[in-house]
Structure formats: C-alpha cells, structure tokens
CSV table of C-alpha atoms in Angstrom, one decimal:
chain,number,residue,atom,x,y,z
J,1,UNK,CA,104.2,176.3,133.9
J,2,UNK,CA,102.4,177.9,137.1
J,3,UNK,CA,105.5,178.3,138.7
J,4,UNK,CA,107.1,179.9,136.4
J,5,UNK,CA,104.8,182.4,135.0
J,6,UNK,CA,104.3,183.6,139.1
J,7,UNK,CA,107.9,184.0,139.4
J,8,UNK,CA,108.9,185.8,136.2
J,9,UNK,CA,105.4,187.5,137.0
J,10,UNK,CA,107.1,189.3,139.9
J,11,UNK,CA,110.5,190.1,138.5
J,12,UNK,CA,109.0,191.6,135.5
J,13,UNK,CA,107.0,194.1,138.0
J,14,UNK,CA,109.4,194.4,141.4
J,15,UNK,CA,112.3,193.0,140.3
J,16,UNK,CA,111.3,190.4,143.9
J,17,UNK,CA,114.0,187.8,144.5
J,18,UNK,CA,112.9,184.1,144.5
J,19,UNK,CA,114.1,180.5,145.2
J,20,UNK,CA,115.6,179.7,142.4
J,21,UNK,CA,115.4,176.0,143.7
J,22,UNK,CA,111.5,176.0,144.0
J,23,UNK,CA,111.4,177.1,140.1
J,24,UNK,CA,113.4,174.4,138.8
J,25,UNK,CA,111.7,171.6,140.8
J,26,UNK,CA,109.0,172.4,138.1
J,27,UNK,CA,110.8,170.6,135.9
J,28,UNK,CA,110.9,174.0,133.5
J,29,UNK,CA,114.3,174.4,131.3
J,30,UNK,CA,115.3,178.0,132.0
J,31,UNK,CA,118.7,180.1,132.8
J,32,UNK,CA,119.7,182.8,135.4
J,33,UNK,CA,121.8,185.9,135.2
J,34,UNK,CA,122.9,187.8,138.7
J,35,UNK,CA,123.8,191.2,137.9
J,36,UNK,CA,124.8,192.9,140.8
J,37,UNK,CA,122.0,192.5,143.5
J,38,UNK,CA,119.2,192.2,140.9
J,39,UNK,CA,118.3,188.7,139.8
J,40,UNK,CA,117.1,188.4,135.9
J,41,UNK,CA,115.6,185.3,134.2
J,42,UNK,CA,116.2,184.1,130.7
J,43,UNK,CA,113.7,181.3,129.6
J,44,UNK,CA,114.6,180.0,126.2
J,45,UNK,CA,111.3,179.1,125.2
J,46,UNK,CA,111.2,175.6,123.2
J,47,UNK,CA,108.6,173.7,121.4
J,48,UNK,CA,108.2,171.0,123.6
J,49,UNK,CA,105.6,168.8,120.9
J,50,UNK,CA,106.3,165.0,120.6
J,51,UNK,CA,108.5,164.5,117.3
J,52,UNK,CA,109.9,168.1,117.0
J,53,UNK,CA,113.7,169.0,117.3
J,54,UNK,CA,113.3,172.9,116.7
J,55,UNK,CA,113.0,176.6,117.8
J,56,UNK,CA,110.4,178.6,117.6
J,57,UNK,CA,110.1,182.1,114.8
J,58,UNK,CA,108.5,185.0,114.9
J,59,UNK,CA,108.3,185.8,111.3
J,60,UNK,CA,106.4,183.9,108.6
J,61,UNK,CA,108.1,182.1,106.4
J,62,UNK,CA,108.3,178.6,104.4
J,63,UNK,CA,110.9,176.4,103.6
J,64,UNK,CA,111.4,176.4,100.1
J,65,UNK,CA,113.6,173.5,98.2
J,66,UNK,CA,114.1,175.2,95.6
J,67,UNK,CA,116.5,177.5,97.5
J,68,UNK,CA,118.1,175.1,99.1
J,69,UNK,CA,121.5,173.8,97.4
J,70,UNK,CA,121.5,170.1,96.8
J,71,UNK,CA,122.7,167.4,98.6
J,72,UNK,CA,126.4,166.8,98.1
J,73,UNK,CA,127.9,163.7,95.9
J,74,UNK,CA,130.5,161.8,97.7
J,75,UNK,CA,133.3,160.1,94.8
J,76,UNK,CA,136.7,159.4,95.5
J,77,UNK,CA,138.1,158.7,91.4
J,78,UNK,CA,137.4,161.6,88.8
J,79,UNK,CA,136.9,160.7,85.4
J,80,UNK,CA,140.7,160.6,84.7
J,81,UNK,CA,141.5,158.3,87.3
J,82,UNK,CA,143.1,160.3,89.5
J,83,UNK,CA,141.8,160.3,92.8
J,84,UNK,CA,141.2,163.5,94.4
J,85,UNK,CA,142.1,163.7,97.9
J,86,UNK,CA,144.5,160.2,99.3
J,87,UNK,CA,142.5,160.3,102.6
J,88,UNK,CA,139.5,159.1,100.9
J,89,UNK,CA,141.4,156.4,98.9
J,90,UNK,CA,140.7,152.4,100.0
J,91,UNK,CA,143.7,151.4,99.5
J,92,UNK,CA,142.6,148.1,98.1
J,93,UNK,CA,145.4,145.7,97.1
J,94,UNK,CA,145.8,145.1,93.4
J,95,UNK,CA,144.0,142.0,93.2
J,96,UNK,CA,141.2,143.1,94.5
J,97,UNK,CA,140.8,146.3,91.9
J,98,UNK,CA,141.7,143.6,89.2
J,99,UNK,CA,138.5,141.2,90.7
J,100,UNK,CA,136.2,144.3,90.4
J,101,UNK,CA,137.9,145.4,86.8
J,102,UNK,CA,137.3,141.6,85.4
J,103,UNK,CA,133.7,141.2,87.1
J,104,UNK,CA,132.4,145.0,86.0
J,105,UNK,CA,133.7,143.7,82.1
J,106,UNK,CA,132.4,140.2,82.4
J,107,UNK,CA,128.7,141.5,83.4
J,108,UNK,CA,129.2,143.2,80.1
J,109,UNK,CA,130.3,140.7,78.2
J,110,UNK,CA,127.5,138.7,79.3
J,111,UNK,CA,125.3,141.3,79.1
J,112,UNK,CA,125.5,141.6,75.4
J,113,UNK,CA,125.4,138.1,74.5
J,114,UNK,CA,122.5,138.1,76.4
J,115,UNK,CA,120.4,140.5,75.2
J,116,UNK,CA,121.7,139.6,71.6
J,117,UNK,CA,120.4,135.8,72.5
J,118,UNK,CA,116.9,137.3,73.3
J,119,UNK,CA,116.8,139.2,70.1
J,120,UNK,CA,117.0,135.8,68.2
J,121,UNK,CA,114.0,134.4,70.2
J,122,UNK,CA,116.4,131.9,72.5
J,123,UNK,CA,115.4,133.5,76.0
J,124,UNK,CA,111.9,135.7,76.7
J,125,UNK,CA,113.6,138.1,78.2
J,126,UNK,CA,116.6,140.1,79.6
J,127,UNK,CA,117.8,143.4,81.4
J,128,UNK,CA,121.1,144.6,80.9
J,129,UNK,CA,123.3,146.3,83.5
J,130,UNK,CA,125.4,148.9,81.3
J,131,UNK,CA,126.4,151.8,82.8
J,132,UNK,CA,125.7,150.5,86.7
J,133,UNK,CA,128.3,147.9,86.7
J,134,UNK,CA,130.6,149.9,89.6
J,135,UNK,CA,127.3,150.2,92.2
J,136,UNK,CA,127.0,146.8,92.1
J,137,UNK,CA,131.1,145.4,92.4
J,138,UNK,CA,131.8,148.9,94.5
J,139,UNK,CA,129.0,147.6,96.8
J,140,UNK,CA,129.1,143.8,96.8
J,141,UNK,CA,133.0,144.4,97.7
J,142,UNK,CA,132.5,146.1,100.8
J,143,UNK,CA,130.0,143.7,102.7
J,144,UNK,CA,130.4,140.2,104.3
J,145,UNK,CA,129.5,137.1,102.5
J,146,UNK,CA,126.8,136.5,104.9
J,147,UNK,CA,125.0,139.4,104.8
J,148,UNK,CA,121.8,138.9,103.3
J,149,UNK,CA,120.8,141.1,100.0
J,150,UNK,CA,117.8,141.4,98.5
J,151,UNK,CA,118.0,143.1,94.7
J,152,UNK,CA,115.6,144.5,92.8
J,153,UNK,CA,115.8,143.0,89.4
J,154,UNK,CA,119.4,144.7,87.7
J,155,UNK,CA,122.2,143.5,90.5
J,156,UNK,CA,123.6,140.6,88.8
J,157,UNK,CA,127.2,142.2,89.4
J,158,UNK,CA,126.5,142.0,93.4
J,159,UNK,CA,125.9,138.3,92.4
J,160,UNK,CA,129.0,137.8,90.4
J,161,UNK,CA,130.8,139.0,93.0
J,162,UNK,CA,129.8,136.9,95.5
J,163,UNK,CA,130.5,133.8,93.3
J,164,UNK,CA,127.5,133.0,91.0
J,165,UNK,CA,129.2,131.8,88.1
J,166,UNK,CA,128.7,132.1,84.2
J,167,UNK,CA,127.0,128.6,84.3
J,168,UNK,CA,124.5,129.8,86.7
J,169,UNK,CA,123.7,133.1,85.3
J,170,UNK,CA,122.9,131.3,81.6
J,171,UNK,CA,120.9,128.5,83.3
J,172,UNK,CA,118.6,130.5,84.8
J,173,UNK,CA,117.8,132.6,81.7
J,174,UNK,CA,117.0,129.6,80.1
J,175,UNK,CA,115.0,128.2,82.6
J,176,UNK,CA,117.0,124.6,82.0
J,177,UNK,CA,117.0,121.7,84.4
J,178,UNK,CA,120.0,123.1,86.3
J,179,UNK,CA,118.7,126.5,86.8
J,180,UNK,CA,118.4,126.6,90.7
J,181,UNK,CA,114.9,128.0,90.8
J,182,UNK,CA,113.7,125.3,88.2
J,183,UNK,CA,112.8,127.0,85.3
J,184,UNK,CA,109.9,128.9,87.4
J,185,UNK,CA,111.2,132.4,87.2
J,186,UNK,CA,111.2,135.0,84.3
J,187,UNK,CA,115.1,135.3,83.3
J,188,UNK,CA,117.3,137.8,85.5
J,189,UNK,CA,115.4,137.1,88.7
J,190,UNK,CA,118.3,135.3,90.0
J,191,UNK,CA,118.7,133.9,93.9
J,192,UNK,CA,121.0,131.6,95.5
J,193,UNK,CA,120.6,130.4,99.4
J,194,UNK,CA,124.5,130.0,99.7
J,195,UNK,CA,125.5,133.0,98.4
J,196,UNK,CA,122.3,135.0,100.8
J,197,UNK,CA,120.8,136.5,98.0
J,198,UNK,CA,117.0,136.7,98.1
J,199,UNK,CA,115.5,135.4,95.0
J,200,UNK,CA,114.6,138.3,92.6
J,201,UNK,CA,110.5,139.0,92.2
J,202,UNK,CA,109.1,141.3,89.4
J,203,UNK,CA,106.6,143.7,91.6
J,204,UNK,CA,108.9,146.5,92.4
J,205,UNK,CA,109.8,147.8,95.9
J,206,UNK,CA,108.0,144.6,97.5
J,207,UNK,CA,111.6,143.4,98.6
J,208,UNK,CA,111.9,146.7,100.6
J,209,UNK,CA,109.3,145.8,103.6
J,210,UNK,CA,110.7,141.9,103.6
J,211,UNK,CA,114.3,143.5,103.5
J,212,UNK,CA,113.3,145.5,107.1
J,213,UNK,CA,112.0,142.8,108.5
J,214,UNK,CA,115.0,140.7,107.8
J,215,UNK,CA,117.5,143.3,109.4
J,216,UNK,CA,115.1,143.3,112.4
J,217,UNK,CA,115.8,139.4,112.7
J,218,UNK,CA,119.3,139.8,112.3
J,219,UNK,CA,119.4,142.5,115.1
J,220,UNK,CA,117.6,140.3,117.4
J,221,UNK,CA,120.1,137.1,116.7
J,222,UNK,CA,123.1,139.9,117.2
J,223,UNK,CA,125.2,137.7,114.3
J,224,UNK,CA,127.0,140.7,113.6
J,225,UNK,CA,125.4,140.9,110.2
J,226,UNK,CA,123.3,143.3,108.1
J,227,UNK,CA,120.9,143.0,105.4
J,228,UNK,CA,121.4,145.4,102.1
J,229,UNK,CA,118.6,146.1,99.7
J,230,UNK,CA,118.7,147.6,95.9
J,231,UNK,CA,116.4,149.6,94.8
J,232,UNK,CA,115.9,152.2,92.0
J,233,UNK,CA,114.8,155.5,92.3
J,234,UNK,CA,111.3,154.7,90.3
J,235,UNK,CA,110.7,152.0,93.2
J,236,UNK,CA,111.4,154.5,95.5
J,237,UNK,CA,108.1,156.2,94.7
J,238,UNK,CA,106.5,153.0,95.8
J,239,UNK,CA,103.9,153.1,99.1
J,240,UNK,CA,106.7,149.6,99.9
J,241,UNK,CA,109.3,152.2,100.1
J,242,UNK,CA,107.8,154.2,102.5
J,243,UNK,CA,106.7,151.4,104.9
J,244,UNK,CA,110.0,149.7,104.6
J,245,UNK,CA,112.0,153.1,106.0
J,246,UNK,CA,109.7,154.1,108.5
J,247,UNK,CA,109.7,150.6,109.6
J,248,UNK,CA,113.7,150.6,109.7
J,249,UNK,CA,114.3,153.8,111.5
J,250,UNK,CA,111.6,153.4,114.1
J,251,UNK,CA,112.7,150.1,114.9
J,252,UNK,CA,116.8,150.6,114.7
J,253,UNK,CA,117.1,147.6,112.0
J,254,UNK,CA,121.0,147.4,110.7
J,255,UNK,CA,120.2,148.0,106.7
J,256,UNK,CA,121.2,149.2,104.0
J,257,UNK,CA,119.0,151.1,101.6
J,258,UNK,CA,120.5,151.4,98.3
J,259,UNK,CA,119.1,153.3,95.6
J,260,UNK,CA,120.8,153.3,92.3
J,261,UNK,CA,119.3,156.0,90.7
J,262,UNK,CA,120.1,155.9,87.1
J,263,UNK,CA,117.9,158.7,86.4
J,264,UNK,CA,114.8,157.0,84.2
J,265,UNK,CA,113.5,154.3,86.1
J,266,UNK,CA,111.2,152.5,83.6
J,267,UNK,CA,110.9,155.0,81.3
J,268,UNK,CA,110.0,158.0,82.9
J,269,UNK,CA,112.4,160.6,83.7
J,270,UNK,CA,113.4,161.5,87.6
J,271,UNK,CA,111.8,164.9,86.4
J,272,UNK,CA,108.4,163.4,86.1
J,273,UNK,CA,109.0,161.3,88.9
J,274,UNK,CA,109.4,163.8,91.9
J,275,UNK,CA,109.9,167.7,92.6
J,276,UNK,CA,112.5,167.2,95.6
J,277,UNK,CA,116.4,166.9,95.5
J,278,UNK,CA,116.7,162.8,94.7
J,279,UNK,CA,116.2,160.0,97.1
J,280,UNK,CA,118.4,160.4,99.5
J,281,UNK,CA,116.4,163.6,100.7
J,282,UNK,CA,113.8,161.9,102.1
J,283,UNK,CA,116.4,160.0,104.6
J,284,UNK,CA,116.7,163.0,106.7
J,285,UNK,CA,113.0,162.9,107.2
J,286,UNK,CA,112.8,159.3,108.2
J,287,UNK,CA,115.6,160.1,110.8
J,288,UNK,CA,118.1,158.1,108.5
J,289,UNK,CA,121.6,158.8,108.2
J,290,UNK,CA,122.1,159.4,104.4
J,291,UNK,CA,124.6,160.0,101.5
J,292,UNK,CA,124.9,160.5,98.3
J,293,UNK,CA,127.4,158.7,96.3
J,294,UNK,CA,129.0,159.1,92.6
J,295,UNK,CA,127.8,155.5,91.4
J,296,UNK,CA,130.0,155.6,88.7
J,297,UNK,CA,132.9,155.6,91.0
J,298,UNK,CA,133.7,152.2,91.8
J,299,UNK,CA,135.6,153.7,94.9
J,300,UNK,CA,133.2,155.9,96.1
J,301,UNK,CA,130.4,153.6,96.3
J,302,UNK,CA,133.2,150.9,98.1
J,303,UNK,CA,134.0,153.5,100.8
J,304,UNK,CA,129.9,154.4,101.2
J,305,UNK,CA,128.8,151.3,101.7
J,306,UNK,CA,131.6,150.0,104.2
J,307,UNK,CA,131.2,153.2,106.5
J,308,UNK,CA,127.2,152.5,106.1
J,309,UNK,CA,127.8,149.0,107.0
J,310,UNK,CA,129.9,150.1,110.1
J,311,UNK,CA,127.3,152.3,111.4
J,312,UNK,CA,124.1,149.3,111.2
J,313,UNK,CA,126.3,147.7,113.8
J,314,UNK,CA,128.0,149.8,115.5
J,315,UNK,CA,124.5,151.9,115.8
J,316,UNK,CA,121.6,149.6,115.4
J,317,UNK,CA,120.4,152.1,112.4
J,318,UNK,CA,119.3,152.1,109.2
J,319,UNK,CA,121.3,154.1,106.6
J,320,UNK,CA,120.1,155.2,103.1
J,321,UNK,CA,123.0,155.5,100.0
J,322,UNK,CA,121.6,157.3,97.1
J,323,UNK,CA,124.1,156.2,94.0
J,324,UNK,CA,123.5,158.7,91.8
J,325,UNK,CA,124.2,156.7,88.2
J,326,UNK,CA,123.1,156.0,84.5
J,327,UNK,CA,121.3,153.6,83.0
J,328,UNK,CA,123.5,153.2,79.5
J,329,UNK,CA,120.9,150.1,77.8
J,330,UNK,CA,117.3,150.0,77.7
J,331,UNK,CA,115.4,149.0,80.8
J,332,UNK,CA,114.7,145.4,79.1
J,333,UNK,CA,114.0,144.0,76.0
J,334,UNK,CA,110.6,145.1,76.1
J,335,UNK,CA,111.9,148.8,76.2
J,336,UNK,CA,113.2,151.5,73.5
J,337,UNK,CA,114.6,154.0,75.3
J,338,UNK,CA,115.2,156.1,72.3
J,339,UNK,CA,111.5,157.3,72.8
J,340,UNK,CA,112.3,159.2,75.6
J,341,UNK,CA,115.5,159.9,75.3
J,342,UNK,CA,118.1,161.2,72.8
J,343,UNK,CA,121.2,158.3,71.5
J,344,UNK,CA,123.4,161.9,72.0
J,345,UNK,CA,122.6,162.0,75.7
J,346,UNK,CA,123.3,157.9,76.4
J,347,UNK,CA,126.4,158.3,73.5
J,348,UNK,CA,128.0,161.3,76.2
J,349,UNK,CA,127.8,159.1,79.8
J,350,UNK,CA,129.1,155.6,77.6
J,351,UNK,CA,132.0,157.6,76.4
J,352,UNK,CA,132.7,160.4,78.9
J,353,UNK,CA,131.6,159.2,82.7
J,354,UNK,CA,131.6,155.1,82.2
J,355,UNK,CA,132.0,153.6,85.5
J,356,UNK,CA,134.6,150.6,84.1
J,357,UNK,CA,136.4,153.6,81.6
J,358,UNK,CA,137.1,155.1,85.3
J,359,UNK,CA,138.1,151.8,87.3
J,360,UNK,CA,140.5,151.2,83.9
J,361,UNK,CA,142.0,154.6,83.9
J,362,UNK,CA,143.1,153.9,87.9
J,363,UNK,CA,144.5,150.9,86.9
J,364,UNK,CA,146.8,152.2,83.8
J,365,UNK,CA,148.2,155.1,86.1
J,366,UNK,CA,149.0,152.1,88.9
J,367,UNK,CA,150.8,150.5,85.4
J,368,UNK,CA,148.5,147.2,86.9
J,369,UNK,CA,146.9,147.4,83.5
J,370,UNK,CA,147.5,148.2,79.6
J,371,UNK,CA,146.1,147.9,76.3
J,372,UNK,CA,147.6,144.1,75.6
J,373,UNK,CA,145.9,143.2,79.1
J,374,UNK,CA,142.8,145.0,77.9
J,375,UNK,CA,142.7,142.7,74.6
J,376,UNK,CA,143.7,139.4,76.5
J,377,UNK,CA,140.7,139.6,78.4
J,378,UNK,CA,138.5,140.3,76.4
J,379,UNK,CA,139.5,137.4,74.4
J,380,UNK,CA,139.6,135.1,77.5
J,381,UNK,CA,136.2,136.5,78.7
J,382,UNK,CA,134.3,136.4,75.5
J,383,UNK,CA,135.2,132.6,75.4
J,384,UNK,CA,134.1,132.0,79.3
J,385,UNK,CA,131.1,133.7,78.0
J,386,UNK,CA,130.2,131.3,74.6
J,387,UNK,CA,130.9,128.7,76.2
J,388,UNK,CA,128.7,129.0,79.2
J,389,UNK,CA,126.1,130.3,76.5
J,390,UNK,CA,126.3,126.9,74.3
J,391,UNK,CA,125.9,124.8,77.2
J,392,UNK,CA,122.9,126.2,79.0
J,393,UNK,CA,121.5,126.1,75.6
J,394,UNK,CA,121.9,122.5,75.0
J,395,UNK,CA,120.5,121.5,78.5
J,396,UNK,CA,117.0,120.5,78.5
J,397,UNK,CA,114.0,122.2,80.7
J,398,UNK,CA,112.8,120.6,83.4
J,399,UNK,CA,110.2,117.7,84.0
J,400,UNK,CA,106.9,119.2,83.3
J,401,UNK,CA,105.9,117.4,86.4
J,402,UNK,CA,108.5,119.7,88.3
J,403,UNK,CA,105.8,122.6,89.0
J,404,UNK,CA,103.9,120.2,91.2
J,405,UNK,CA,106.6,120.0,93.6
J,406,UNK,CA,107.9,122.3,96.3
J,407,UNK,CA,104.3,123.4,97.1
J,408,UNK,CA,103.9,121.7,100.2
J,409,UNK,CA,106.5,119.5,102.2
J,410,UNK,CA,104.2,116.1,101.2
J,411,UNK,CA,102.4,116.9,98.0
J,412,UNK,CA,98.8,117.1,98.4
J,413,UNK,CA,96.4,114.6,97.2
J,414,UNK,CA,94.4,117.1,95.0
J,415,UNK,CA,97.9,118.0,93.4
J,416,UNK,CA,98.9,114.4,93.0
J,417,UNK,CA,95.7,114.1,90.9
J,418,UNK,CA,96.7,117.1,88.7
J,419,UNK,CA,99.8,115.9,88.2
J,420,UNK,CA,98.6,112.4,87.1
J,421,UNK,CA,95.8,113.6,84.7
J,422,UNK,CA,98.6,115.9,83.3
J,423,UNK,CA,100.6,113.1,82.6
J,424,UNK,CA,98.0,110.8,81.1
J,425,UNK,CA,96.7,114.0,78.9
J,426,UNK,CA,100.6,114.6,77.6
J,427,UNK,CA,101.0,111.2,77.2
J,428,UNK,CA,98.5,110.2,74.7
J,429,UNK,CA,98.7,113.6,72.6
J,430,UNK,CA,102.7,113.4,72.6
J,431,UNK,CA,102.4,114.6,69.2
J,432,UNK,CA,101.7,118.1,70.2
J,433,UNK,CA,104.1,119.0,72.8
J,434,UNK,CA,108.1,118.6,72.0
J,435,UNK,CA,108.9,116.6,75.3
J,436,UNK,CA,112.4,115.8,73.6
J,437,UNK,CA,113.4,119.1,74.8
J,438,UNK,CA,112.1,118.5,78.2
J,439,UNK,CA,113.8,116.3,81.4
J,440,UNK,CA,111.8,112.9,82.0
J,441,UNK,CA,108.9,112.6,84.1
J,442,UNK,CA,108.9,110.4,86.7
C-alpha cells in the first residue's frame, strides 16, 4: 500500500510521471488513463476482507427484507393443465406421467385407509401425505436409483416410486414379522437398503448432518452419484440444518436439500416460524445455488430436481430446492389442525391448487386420460390397497426375543442372560401376555 499512496501522492500534487511497472509489482489492483502527456490514476478501491464479495458505500444505509421482492417460484403446469411456456416442458413419455398419476393416487388411497385403520386402534400411529404427493413422485422421478435419500418422516411417495410396494408399506405400520425393520420402529418411518433409502428417525433435522456427510463419501468414491435429503421448513429452523449446509457448501458435497415447505410444520404457522422470505433465502447466504419450486407442480419440481442433480456432479456443490406446497391432512394422528387453522383455508388448496387435480388435468388435454379411466382405477387401486391392508393385519409380530438381536454381530453374554430370564418370566406367566399373536421364540 506504500507504493501506491507515494505515487498517487505525487500526481495528486505535480502531476510527476512514474513507472507504472514498479506500482503494479505491489501487487495493488488499480487502472491508468493517458490523456495527452499527463498520466492520471484510477484505483477502484475494494474491500479486500476474507469472506466478502462487495464494494464499498459512502452513505448509510441497511438492507431491509422487507423491501426486497421475493424470491421467484419456478412451475411449469398452471392449475388448468396447461403448461405455460413448451421450453420448460419434460417431455416425459406417456408412461411415465401415467406411473407418477397412479403412484400420487395410490399414496392417497393408502393414505386414507391408513389413517382410518389408526382411528379404529389397529396401528399407533400414522402421517398422511395429502396435498405433497407431486414433491415426492416429481422428485423421486428425476434421480437415479442409487442415489441415496434420506427423508424426513412424510416421503412415502419417493418410496413408492422407487418400488416399495403396498405389502411393505402396511407391514411396517403394523410392525408384523415381515416388516423389514422388525417391528422396532414407530409406523411411517420406513427404510429399505435396496431401494437406498435411509431408515426414517423421529428427531427432526438429525438426517440433515448424516445426509452431508454421506454426499461427502460419495464425492470421494466419484460413483457419479448424489445423495438427496427431505426436509420441512419447521426442520429447517433446526441448529442440524444449519450445520448440515455449512457443512455442504464448505466442503463441495453433491446434495440435495429439499424442503417441502407446506407452510405449518407441526402446527405452527411459517409466520411464527421466521421473519425472512422462506427457506430457500438462506441458500444464498450459505453460498448455495437455490430455487424455489411450485411443489404442487409435478413438473416443476421434475425439472428442479434434475437440473439440481446435474449441477452436484457436474459442480461438486450443494444445491437447496425450496418446494413451496400445502400440507392438505393433519400432521399425524396426534394432530387437529383445525385449531390453528380454518377447514375454509385447507377446503380452497384440496379443491383449487391440488397437486394430482393438476397432473390429471395434463393428462385429459393429452386425451391419455378420462373420467372411465379415472373410475377404473380407483376401483383397481382401492382393491390393491384392502388387500395388502388384510394381510399385514393377519400376520403376526415378531419373536419377542427378536429385540435382543442385531445389537452386536455375536450377542453379548449379558444380553443372552436377558433374553433367557425373559423367556423363562413369559413362559410361566403365559397367561398374561397374548403370545398367540406373536412369532415363536426360539
């Protein structure tokens, strides 16, 4: 800085010439001007502070939000079914709108049984998906197989895409002896190994640091694959949340952040959550590329999620989708979300902006689709439906003895004891526990 304070020193008082090539071996960033035989110096003066990408002011004044127009929302379909500009339209093949139409209606056929079953005391619990059906197909239909995903606790469409069936779905709410996790898990907090879907846990936002890490492995192995995780935008208030997209963009991972934000969370309003324009705000300030998608758009979210895909590899970054949606049902059946919200409100966004009334419209103006179609399936996948229903039903639970596996490779001595003195106890007071309903012990 010497150098160049002595040298613009002079011109400002003689107008001296100097070498021009001794000022820029300081290393200083500067311009020149020759006007006739006097030599005049512009410095564009920078702030040069670690972190900072800006210009200096002169006048006082703060950056207020509130003056600031929102972030855009990408969508591709309006609520006619029309879409709106043909550059932005996939161009998926009539099979594959039919697969997303048929798995969007059969989450809600399920869905309904479901939540009806745990109304008669036959599961604990349930969370339905109404309303956020097309982020979870318009997603899940845009990634490869392998990619690894890690949900929050409402994706089971992302699932049903990838191939969990009906059987799977209703054995795990039941917590039978086919349920892959073994009757261990609360119902909805699915996983599958072959299908790369990281077993759901209650906590929220945990899945967000583990989701980082995992896209930092997958960088490192270069399989060409990313890792996607769902999140809502009451997790996103989460200390996890933070950690995990720091952790992402300083570190380059290839993943997906995708928030559906259906505008309640729990059961608190976004209102009451936080003061600044949504989630996908705070991806400029982790240095992530961002956008914000119509989640009620099957399309939309399809297009999103492949261009976000295409930049974690192409990239090595991190990219944060905001799906801006609405939750339609009740968080869970421990929720009544009329006490926070109006049956007009929910009664507007299930008639006039439902994500499957959309993807339906589309396919009647394609003529892929009409009403005897419409009642055909629903016959067909109400049936799928009962029929998986009855049979998880019927199965039994599994051994009691079950929970003392799995804990360590060879089953400790301390837990073989347990396990013994639990079958001794159950044994000789069979009276009081209805083992008929339960898988042998061995």
């Amino acid at each position: 800085m010497y150098c160049l304070a002595r040298a613009l020193n002079l011109i400002a008082t003689n107008g001296t010439r100097f070498n021009v090539q001794k000022v820029a071996a300081c290393g200083i960033h500067h311009t020149f001007a020759q006007q006739g035989s006097q030599s005049t110096a512009r410095y564009e003066d920078k702030p040069e502070f670690p972190g900072s990408r800006s210009r200096y002011v002169h006048k006082l004044e703060f950056l207020d939000p509130d003056s600031q127009e929102g972030i855009p929302v990408y969508r591709v379909l309006n609520r006619e079914g029309t879409i709106i500009d043909e550059s932005q339209d996939p161009k998926l093949s009539r099979a594959i709108v039919e697969k997303m139409y048929h798995d969007m209606t059969l989450l809600n056929t399920m869905d309904r049984v479901l939540y009806e079953s745990q109304r008669q005391g036959r599961i604990s619990f349930y969370m339905t998906n109404y309303g956020e059906e097309g982020t979870h197909v318009g997603s899940a239909a845009a990634l490869d197989s392998k990619d690894l995903i890690f949900g929050q606790y409402r994706e089971a469409g992302v699932l049903m895409w990838r191939g969990y069936t009906l059987d799977q779905f209703m054995n795990q709410c039941y917590g039978n002896q086919n349920d892959l996790g073994k009757g261990r898990q609360m119902p909805v907090h699915y996983g599958s190994r072959d299908l790369n879907f990281v077993t759901i846990s209650s906590p929220l936002a945990t899945q967000m640091p583990q989701a980082s890490g995992a896209a930092y492995a997958l960088k490192l192995q270069q399989k060409g694959l990313v890792a996607i995780c769902f999140f809502g935008e009451g997790a996103a208030s989460e200390g996890d949340a933070h950690a995990a997209l720091n952790f992402a963009a300083v570190l380059d991972c290839p993943i997906i952040f995708f928030c559906r934000n259906n505008g309640y969370a729990i059961s608190t309003p976004t209102k009451d959550q936080y003061r600044g324009d949504g989630i996908a705000a705070r991806g400029r300030g982790y240095g992530i590329p961002t956008v914000r998608v119509d989640g009620n758009d099957v399309f939309a979210v399809y297009n999103a999620t492949k261009a976000a895909r295409d930049i974690c590899l192409t990239q090595n970054r991190p990219v944060l989708i905001e799906a801006m949606t609405y939750r339609i049902g009740h968080h869970s059946t421990s929720d009544d979300s009329s006490a926070y919200r109006s049956v007009d409100e929910v009664s507007y966004w299930d008639q006039q902006d439902n994500p499957i009334t959309r993807l339906r419209h589309f396919m009647v103006l394609q003529k892929w689709w009409n009403d005897d179609a419409e009642q055909n399936w629903k016959m067909e996948s109400r049936k799928m439906v009962m029929k998986a229903f009855a049979e998880a039903e019927g199965r039994k639970k599994p051994s009691p003895d079950s929970m003392f596996h799995d804990v360590y490779t060879d089953m400790h001595p301390s837990l073989k004891e347990q396990m013994q003195a639990m079958k001794k106890h159950v044994t000789e007071h069979k009276e009081h526990y209805p083992l008929e309903q339960y898988d042998k012990m061995t």
